[in-house]
Coordinates of N, CA and C and ligand atoms in Angstrom, one line a residue:
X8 N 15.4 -4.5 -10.7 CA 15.1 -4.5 -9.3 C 13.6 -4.7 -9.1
X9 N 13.4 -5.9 -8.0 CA 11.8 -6.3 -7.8 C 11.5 -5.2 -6.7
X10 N 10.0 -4.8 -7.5 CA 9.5 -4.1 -5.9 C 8.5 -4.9 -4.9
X11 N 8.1 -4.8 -4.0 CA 6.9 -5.3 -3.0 C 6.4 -4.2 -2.8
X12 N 5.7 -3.1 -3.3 CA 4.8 -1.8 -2.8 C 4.3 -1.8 -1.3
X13 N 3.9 -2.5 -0.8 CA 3.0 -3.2 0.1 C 3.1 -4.6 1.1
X14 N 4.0 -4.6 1.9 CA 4.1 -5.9 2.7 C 4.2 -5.4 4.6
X15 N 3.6 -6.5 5.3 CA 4.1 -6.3 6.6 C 5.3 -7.4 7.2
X16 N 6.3 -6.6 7.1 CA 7.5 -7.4 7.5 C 8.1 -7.7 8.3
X17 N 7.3 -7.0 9.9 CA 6.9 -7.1 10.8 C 6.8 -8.8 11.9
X18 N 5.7 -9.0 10.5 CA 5.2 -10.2 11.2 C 6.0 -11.2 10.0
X19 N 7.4 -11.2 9.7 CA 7.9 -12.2 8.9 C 9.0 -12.6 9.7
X20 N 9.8 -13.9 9.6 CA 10.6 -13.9 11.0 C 12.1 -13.6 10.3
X21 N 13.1 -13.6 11.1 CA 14.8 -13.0 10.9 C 14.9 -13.8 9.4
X22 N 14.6 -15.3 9.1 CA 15.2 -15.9 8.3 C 14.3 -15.6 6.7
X23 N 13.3 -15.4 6.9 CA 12.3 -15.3 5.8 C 13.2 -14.2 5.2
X24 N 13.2 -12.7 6.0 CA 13.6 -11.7 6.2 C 15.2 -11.4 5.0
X25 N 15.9 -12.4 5.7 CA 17.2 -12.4 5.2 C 16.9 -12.8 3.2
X26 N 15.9 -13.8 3.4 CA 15.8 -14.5 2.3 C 15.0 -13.7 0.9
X27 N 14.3 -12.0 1.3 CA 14.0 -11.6 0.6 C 14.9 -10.0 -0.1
X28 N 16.0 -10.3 0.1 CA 17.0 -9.7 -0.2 C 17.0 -9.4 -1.9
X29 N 17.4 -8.1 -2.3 CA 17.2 -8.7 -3.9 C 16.1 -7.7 -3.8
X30 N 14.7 -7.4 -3.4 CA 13.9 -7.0 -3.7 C 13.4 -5.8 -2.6
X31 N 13.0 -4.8 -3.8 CA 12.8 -3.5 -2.6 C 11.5 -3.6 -1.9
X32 N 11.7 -3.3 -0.2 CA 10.3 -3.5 0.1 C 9.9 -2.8 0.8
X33 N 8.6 -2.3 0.1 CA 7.9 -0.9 1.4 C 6.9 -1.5 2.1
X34 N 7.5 -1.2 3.5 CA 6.5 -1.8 4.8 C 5.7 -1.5 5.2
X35 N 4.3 -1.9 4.8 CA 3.5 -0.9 6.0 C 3.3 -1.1 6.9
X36 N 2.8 -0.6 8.1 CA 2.3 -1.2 9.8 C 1.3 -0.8 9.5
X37 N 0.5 -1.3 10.9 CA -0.9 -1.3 11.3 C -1.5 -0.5 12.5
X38 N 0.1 -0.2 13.5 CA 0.0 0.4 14.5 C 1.3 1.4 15.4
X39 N 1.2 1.8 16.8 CA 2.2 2.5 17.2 C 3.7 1.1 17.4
X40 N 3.3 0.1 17.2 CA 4.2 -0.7 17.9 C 4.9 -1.3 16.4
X41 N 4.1 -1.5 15.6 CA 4.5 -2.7 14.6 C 5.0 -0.9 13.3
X42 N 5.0 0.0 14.0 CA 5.6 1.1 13.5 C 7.0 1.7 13.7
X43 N 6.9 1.4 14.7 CA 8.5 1.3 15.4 C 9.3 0.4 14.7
X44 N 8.9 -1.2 14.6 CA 9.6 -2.2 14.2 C 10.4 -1.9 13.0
X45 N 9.0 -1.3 12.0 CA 9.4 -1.2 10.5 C 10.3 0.2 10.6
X46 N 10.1 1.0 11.3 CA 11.4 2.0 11.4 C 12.7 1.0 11.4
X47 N 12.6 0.3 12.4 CA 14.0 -0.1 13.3 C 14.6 -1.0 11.7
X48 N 13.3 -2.2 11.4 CA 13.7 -2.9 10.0 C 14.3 -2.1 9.0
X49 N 14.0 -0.9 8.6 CA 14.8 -0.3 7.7 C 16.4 0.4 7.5
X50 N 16.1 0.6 9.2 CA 17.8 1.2 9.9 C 18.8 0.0 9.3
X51 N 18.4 -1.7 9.5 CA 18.8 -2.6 9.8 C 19.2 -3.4 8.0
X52 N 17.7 -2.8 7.4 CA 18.0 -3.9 6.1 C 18.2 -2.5 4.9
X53 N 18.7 -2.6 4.0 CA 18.8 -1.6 3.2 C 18.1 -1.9 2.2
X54 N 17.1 -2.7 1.4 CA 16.5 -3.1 1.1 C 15.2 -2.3 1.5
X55 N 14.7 -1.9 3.0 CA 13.6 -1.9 3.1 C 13.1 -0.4 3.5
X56 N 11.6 -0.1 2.7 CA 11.6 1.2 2.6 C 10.3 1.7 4.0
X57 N 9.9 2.5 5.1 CA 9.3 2.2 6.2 C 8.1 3.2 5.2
X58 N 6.9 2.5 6.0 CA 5.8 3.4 6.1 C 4.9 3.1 7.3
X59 N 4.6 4.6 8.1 CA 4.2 4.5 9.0 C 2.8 4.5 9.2
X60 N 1.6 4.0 10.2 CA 0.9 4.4 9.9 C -0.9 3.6 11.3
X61 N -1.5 3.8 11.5 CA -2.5 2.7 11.7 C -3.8 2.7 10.7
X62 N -3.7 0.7 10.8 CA -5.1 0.3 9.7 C -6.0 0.7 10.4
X63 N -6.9 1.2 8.9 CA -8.3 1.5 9.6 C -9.2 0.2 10.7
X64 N -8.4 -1.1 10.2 CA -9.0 -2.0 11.2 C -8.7 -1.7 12.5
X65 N -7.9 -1.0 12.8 CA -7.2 -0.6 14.1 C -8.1 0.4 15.1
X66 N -8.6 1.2 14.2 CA -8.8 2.8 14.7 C -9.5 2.7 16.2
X67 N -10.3 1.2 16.4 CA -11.5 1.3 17.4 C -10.4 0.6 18.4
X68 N -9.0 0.6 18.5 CA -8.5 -0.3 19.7 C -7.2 0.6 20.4
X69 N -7.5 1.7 19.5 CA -5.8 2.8 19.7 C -7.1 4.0 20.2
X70 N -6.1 5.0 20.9 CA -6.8 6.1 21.5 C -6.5 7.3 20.2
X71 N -7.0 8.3 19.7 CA -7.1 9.2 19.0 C -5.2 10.1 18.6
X72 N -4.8 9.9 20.5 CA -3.6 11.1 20.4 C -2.4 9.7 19.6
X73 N -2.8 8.5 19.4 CA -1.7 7.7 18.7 C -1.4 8.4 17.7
X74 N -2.9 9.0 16.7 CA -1.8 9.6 15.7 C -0.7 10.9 16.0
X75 N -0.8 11.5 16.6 CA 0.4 12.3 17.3 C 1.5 11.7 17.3
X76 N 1.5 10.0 18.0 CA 2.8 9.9 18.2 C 3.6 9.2 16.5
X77 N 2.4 8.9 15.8 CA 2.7 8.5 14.3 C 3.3 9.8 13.6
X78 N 2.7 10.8 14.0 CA 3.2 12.0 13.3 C 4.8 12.4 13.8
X79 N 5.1 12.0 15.1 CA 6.3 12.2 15.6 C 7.2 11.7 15.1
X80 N 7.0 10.5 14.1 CA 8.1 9.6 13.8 C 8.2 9.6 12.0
X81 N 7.0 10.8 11.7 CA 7.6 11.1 10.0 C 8.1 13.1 9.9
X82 N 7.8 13.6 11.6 CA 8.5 14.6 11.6 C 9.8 15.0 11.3
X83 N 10.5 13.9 12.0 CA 12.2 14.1 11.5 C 12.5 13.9 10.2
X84 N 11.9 13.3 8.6 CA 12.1 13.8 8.0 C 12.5 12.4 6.9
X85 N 13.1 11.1 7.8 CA 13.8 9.8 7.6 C 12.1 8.6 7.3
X86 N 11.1 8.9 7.5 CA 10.1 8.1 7.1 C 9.1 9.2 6.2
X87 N 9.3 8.4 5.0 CA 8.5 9.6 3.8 C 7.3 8.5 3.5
X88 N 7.1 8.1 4.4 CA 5.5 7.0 3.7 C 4.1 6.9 5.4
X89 N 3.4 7.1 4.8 CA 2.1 6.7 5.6 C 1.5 5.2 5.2
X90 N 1.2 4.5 6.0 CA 0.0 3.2 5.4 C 0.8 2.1 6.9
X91 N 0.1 1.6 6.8 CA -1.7 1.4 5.9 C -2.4 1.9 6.6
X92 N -2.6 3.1 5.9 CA -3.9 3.8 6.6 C -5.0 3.8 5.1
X93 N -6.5 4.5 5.5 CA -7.3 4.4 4.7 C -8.7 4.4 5.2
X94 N -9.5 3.8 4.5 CA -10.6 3.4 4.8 C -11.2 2.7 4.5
X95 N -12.3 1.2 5.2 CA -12.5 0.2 4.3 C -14.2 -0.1 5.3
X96 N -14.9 0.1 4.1 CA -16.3 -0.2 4.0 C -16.6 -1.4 4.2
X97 N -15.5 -2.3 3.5 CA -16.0 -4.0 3.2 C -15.7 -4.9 4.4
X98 N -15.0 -5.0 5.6 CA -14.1 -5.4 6.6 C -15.1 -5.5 7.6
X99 N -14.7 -3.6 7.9 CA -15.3 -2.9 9.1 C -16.1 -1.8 8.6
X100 N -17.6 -1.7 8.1 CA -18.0 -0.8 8.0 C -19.1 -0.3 9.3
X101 N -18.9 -1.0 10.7 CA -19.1 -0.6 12.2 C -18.2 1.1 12.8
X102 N -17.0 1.2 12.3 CA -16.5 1.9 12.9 C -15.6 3.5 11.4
X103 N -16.7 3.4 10.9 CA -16.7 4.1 9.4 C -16.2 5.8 10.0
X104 N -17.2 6.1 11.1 CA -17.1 7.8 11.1 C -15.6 7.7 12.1
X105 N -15.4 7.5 13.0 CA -13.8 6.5 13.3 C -12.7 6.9 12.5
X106 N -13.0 5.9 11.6 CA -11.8 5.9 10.5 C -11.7 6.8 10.1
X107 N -12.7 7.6 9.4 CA -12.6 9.0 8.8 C -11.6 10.1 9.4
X108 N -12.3 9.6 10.7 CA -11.6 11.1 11.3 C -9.8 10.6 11.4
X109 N -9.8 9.3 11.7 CA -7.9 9.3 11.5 C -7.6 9.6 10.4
X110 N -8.4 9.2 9.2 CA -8.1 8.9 8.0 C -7.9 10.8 7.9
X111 N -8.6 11.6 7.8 CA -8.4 12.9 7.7 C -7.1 13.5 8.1
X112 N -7.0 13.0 9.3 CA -5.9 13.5 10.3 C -4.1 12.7 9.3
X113 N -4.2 11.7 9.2 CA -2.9 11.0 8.2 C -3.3 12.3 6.5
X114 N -4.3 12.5 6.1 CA -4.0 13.2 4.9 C -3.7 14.7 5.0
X115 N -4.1 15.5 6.2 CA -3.5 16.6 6.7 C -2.0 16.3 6.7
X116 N -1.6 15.2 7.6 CA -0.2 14.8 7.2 C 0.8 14.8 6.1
X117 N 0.5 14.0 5.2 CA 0.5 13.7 4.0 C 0.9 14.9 2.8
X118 N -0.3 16.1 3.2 CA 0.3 17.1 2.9 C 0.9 17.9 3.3
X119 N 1.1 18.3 5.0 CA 1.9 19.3 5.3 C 3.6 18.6 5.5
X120 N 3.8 17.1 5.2 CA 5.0 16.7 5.3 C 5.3 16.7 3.9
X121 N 4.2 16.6 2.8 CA 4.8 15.4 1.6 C 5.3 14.5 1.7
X122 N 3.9 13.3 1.9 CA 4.3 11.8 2.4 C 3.9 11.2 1.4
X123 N 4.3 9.9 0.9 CA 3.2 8.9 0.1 C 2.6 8.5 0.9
X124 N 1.3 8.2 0.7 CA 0.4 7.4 1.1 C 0.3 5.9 0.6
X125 N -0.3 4.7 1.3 CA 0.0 3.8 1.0 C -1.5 3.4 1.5
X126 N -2.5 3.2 0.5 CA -3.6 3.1 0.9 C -4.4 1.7 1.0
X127 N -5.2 1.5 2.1 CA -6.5 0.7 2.3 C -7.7 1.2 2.0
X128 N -8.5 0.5 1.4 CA -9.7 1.4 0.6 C -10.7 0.1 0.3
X129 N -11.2 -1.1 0.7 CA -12.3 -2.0 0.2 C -13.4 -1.5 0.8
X130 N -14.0 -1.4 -0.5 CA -15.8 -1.1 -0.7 C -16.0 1.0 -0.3
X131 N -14.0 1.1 -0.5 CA -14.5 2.8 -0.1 C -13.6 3.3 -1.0
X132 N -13.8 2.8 -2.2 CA -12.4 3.1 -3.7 C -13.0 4.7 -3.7
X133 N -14.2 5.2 -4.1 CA -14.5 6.5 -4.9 C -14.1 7.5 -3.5
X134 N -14.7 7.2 -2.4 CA -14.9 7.9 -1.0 C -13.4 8.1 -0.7
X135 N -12.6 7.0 -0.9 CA -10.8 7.5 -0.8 C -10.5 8.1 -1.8
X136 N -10.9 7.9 -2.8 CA -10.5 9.1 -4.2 C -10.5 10.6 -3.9
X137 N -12.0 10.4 -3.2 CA -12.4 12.3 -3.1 C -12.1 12.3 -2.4
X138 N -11.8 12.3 -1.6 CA -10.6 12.5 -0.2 C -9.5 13.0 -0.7
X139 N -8.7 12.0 -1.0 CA -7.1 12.4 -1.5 C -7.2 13.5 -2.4
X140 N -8.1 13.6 -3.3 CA -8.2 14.7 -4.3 C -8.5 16.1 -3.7
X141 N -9.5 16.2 -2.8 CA -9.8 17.3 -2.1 C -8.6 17.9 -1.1
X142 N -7.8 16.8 -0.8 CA -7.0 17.6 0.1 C -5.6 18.1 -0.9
X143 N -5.7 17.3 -2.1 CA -4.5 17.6 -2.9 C -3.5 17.2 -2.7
X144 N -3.0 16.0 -2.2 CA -2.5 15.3 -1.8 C -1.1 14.9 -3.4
X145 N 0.2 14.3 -3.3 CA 0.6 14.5 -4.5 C 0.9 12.9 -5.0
X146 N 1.2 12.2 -3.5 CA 2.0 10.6 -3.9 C 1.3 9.3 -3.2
X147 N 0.1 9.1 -4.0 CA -0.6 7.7 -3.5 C -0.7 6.7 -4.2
X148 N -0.7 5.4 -3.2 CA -0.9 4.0 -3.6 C -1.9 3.7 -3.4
X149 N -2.9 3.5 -4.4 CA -4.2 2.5 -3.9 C -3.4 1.2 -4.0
X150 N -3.4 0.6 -2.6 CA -2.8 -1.1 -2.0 C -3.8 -1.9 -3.0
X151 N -3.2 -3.1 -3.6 CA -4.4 -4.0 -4.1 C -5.9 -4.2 -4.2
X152 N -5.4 -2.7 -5.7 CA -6.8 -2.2 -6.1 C -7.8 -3.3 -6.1
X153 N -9.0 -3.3 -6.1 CA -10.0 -4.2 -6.8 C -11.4 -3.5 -6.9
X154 N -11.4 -1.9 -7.4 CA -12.7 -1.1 -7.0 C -13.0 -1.3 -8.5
X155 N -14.0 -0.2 -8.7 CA -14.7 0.0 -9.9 C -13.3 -0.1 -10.8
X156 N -13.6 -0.5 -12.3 CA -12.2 -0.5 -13.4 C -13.2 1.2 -14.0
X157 N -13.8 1.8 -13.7 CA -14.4 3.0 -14.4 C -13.6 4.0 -13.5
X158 N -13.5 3.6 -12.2 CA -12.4 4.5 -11.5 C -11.0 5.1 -11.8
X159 N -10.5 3.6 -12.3 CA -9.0 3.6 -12.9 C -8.6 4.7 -13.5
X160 N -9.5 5.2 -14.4 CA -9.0 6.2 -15.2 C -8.6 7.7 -14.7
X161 N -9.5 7.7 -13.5 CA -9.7 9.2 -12.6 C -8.5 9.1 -12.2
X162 N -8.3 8.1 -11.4 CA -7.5 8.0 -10.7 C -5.8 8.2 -11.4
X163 N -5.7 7.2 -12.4 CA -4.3 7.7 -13.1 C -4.0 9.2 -13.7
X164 N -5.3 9.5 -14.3 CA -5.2 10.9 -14.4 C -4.8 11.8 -12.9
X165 N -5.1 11.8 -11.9 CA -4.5 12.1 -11.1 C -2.8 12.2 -10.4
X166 N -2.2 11.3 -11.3 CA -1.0 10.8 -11.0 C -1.1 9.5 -9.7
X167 N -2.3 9.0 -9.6 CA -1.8 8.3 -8.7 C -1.5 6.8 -9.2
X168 N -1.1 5.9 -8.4 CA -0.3 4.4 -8.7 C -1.5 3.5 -8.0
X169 N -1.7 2.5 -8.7 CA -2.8 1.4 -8.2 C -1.9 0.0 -8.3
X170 N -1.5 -0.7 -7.1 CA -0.7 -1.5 -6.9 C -1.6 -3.1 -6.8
X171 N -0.6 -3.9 -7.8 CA -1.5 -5.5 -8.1 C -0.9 -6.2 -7.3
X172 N -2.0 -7.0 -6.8 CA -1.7 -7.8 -5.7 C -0.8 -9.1 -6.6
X173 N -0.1 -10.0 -5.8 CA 0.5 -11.4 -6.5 C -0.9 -12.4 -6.5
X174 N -2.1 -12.0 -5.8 CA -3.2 -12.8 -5.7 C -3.8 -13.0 -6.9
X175 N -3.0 -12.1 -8.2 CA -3.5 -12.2 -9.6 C -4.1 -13.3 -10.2
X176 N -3.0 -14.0 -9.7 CA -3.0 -15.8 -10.3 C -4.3 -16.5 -9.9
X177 N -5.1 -16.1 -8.9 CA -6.1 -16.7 -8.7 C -7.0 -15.7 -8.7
X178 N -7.0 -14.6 -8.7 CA -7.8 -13.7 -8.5 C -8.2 -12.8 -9.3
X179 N -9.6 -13.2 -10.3 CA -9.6 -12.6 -11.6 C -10.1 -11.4 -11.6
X180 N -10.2 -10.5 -10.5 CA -10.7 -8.9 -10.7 C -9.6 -8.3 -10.8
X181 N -8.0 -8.7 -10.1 CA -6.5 -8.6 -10.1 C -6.4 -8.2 -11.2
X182 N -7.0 -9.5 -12.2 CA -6.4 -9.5 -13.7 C -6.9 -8.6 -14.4
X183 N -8.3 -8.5 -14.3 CA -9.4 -7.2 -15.0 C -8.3 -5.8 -14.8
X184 N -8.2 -5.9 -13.3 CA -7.4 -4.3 -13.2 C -5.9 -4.1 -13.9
X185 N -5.1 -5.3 -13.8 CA -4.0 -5.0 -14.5 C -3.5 -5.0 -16.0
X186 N -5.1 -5.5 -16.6 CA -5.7 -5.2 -18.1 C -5.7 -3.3 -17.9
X187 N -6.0 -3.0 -17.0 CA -6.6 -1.8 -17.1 C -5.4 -0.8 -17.1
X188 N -4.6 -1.0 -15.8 CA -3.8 0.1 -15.4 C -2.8 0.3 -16.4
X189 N -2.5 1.4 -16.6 CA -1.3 1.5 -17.5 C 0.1 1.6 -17.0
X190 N 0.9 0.9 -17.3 CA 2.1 0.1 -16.8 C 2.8 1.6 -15.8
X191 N 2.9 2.4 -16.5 CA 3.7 4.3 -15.7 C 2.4 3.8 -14.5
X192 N 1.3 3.6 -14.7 CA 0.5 3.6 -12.9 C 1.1 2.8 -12.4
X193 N 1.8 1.5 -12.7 CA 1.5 0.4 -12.2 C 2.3 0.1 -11.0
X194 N 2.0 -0.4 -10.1 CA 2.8 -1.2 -8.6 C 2.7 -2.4 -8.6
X195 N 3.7 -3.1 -8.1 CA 3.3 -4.7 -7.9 C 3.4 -4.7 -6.1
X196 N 3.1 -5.5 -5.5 CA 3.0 -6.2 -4.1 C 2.3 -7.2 -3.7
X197 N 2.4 -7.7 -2.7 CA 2.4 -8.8 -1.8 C 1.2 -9.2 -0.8
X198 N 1.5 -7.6 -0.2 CA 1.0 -7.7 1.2 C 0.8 -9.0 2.1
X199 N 2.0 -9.6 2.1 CA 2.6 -10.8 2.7 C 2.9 -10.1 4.2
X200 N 2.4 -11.4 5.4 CA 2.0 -12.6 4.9 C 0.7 -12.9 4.8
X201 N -0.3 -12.4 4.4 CA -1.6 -12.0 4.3 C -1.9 -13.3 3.8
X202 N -2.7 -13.7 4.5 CA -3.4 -15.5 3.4 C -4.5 -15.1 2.4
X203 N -4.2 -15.5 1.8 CA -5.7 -15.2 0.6 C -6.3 -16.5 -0.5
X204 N -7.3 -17.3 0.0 CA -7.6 -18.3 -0.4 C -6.7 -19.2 0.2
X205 N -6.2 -19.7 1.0 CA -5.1 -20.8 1.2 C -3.9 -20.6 0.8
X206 N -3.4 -19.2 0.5 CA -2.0 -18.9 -0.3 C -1.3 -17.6 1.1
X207 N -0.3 -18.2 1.1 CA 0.1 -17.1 2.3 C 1.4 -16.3 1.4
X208 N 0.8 -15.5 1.3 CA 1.4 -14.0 0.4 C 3.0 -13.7 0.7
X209 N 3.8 -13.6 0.0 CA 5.4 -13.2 0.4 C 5.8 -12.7 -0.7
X210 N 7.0 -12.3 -0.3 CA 7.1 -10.8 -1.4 C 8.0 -11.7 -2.6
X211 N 8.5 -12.7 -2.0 CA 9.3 -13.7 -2.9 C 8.3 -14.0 -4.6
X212 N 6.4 -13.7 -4.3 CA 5.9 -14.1 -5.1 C 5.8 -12.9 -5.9
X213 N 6.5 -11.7 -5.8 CA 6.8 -10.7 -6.8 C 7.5 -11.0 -7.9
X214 N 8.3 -11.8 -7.9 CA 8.7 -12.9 -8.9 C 8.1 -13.5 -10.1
X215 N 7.0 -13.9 -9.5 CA 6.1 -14.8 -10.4 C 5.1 -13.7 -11.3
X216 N 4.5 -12.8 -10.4 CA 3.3 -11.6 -10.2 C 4.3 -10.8 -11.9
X217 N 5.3 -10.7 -11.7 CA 6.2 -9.5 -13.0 C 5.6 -10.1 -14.3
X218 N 6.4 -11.7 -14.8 CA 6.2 -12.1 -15.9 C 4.8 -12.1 -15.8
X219 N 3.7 -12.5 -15.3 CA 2.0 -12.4 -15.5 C 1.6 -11.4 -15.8
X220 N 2.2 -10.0 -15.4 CA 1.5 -8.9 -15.8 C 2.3 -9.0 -16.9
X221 N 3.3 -9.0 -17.5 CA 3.9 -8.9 -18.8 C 3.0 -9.7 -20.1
X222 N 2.8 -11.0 -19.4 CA 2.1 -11.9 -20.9 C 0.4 -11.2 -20.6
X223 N -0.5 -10.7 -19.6 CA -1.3 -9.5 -20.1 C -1.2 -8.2 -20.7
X224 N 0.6 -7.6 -20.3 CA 0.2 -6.7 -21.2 C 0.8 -6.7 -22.4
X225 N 1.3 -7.4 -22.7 CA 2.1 -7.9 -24.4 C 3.3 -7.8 -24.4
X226 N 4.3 -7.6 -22.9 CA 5.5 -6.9 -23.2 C 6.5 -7.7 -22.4
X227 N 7.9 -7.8 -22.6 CA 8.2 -9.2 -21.7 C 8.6 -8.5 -20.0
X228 N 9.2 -9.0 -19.5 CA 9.0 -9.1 -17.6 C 9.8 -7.8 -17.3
X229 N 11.0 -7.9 -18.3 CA 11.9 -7.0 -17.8 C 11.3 -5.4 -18.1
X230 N 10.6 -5.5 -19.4 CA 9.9 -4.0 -19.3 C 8.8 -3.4 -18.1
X231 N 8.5 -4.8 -17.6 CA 7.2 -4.3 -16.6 C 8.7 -4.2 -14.8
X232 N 9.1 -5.0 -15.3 CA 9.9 -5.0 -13.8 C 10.8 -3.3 -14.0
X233 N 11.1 -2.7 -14.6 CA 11.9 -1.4 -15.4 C 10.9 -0.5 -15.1
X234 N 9.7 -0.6 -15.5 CA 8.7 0.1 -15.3 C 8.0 0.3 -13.6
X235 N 8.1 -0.7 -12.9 CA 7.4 -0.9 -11.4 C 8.6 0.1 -10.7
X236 N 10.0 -0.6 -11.3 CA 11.1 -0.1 -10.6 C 11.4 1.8 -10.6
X237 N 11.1 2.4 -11.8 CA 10.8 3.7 -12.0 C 9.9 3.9 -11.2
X238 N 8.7 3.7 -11.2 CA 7.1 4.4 -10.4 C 8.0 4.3 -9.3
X239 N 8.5 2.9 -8.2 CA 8.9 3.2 -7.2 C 9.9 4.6 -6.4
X240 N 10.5 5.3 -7.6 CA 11.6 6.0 -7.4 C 11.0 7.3 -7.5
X241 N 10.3 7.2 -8.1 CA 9.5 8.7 -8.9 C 8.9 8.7 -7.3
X242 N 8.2 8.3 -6.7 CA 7.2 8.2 -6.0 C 8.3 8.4 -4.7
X243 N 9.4 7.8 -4.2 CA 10.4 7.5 -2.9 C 11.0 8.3 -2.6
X244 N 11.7 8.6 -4.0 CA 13.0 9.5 -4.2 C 13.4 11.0 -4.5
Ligands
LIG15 ZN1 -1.8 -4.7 4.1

């Protein structure tokens, strides 16, 4: 079983939709609206796993009590994932002390629900580390790592999962990290339909993203696809 750690499926249409069947996919949103959806998507596809949540690109366009109503919809018990939430220095580093404070408020979450987290973190890898660590947090995804590789280590020691983007193929800091992570860390994803260089991201390229990490890490596809498919469960279930 293929996973997508990381996609918005939201913004994919009925037919795309139907066509990624076959593969498990955890959704994140961005907001109160495109949070709903990915609830409603999961009722609807069995396949797909909901995470709720707003991007920190969001924080400056939603009023403060949104997260309230985010919290209302992992209270009942049926949405066990936050994201994309986080924090990102590299994007939007205008609206930093902002982010913090939602970003705080989703990890108070996080812990008094026991949620996974499903994180955004460019140019703020160490600053979301000590975060998650301080609050003691137990089930996170750094989303398509590309921070420090001296981090990696902290980080898996922590039990946490660092998820490779399918942008591997062209994207050689991808490759550096999936040299690094050890396959029990490892996640694969998408984050489709996100364009990245002229490539518009779909979870269908989870496919391709399996055998690549296998011929880096010496092992053939089905051990790394066996291996993604465990972290998923350990982490969901
Ligand atoms: Zn994303």
């Amino acid at each position: 079983m293929l996973v997508d750690s990381h996609t918005h499926l939201y913004e994919f249409n009925p037919d795309e939709l139907r066509s990624f069947g076959g593969i498990i996919l955890v959704s994140v949103a961005e907001d109160v609206k495109s949070s709903e959806t990915v609830v409603k998507l999961a009722e609807e596809y069995g396949n797909v796993t909901p995470c709720v949540g707003i991007h920190p690109w969001n924080v400056d366009k939603v009023p403060p009590s949104d997260v309230k109503l985010i919290e209302g919809m992992v209270k009942g018990g049926d949405v066990r994932c936050l994201g994309e939430v986080g924090l990102d220095l590299k994007f939007t580093p205008n609206t930093i002390d902002r982010q913090r404070r939602f970003f705080e408020e989703f990890l108070r979450m996080a812990k008094e629900y026991d949620l996974v987290l499903n994180i955004h973190s460019p140019d703020a890898w160490r600053e979301v580390y000590d975060m998650v660590t301080r609050v003691d947090v137990d089930k996170v995804i750094f989303h398509w790592y590309t921070g420090p590789l001296d981090l990696i280590g902290d980080v898996t020691e922590q039990g946490y999962y660092i998820s490779v983007n399918a942008a591997l193929k062209i994207q050689e800091k991808s490759r550096r990290v999936a040299e690094v992570v050890p396959l029990r860390f490892m996640l694969t994803e998408s984050d489709g339909p996100y364009e990245y260089r002229g490539i518009r991201l779909t979870p269908l390229m989870i496919r391709e993203l399996v055998p690549e990490i296998a011929k880096i890490k010496g092992v053939d596809a089905a051990t790394v696809e066996d291996s993604v498919y465990f972290n998923y469960t350990k982490l969901f279930k």
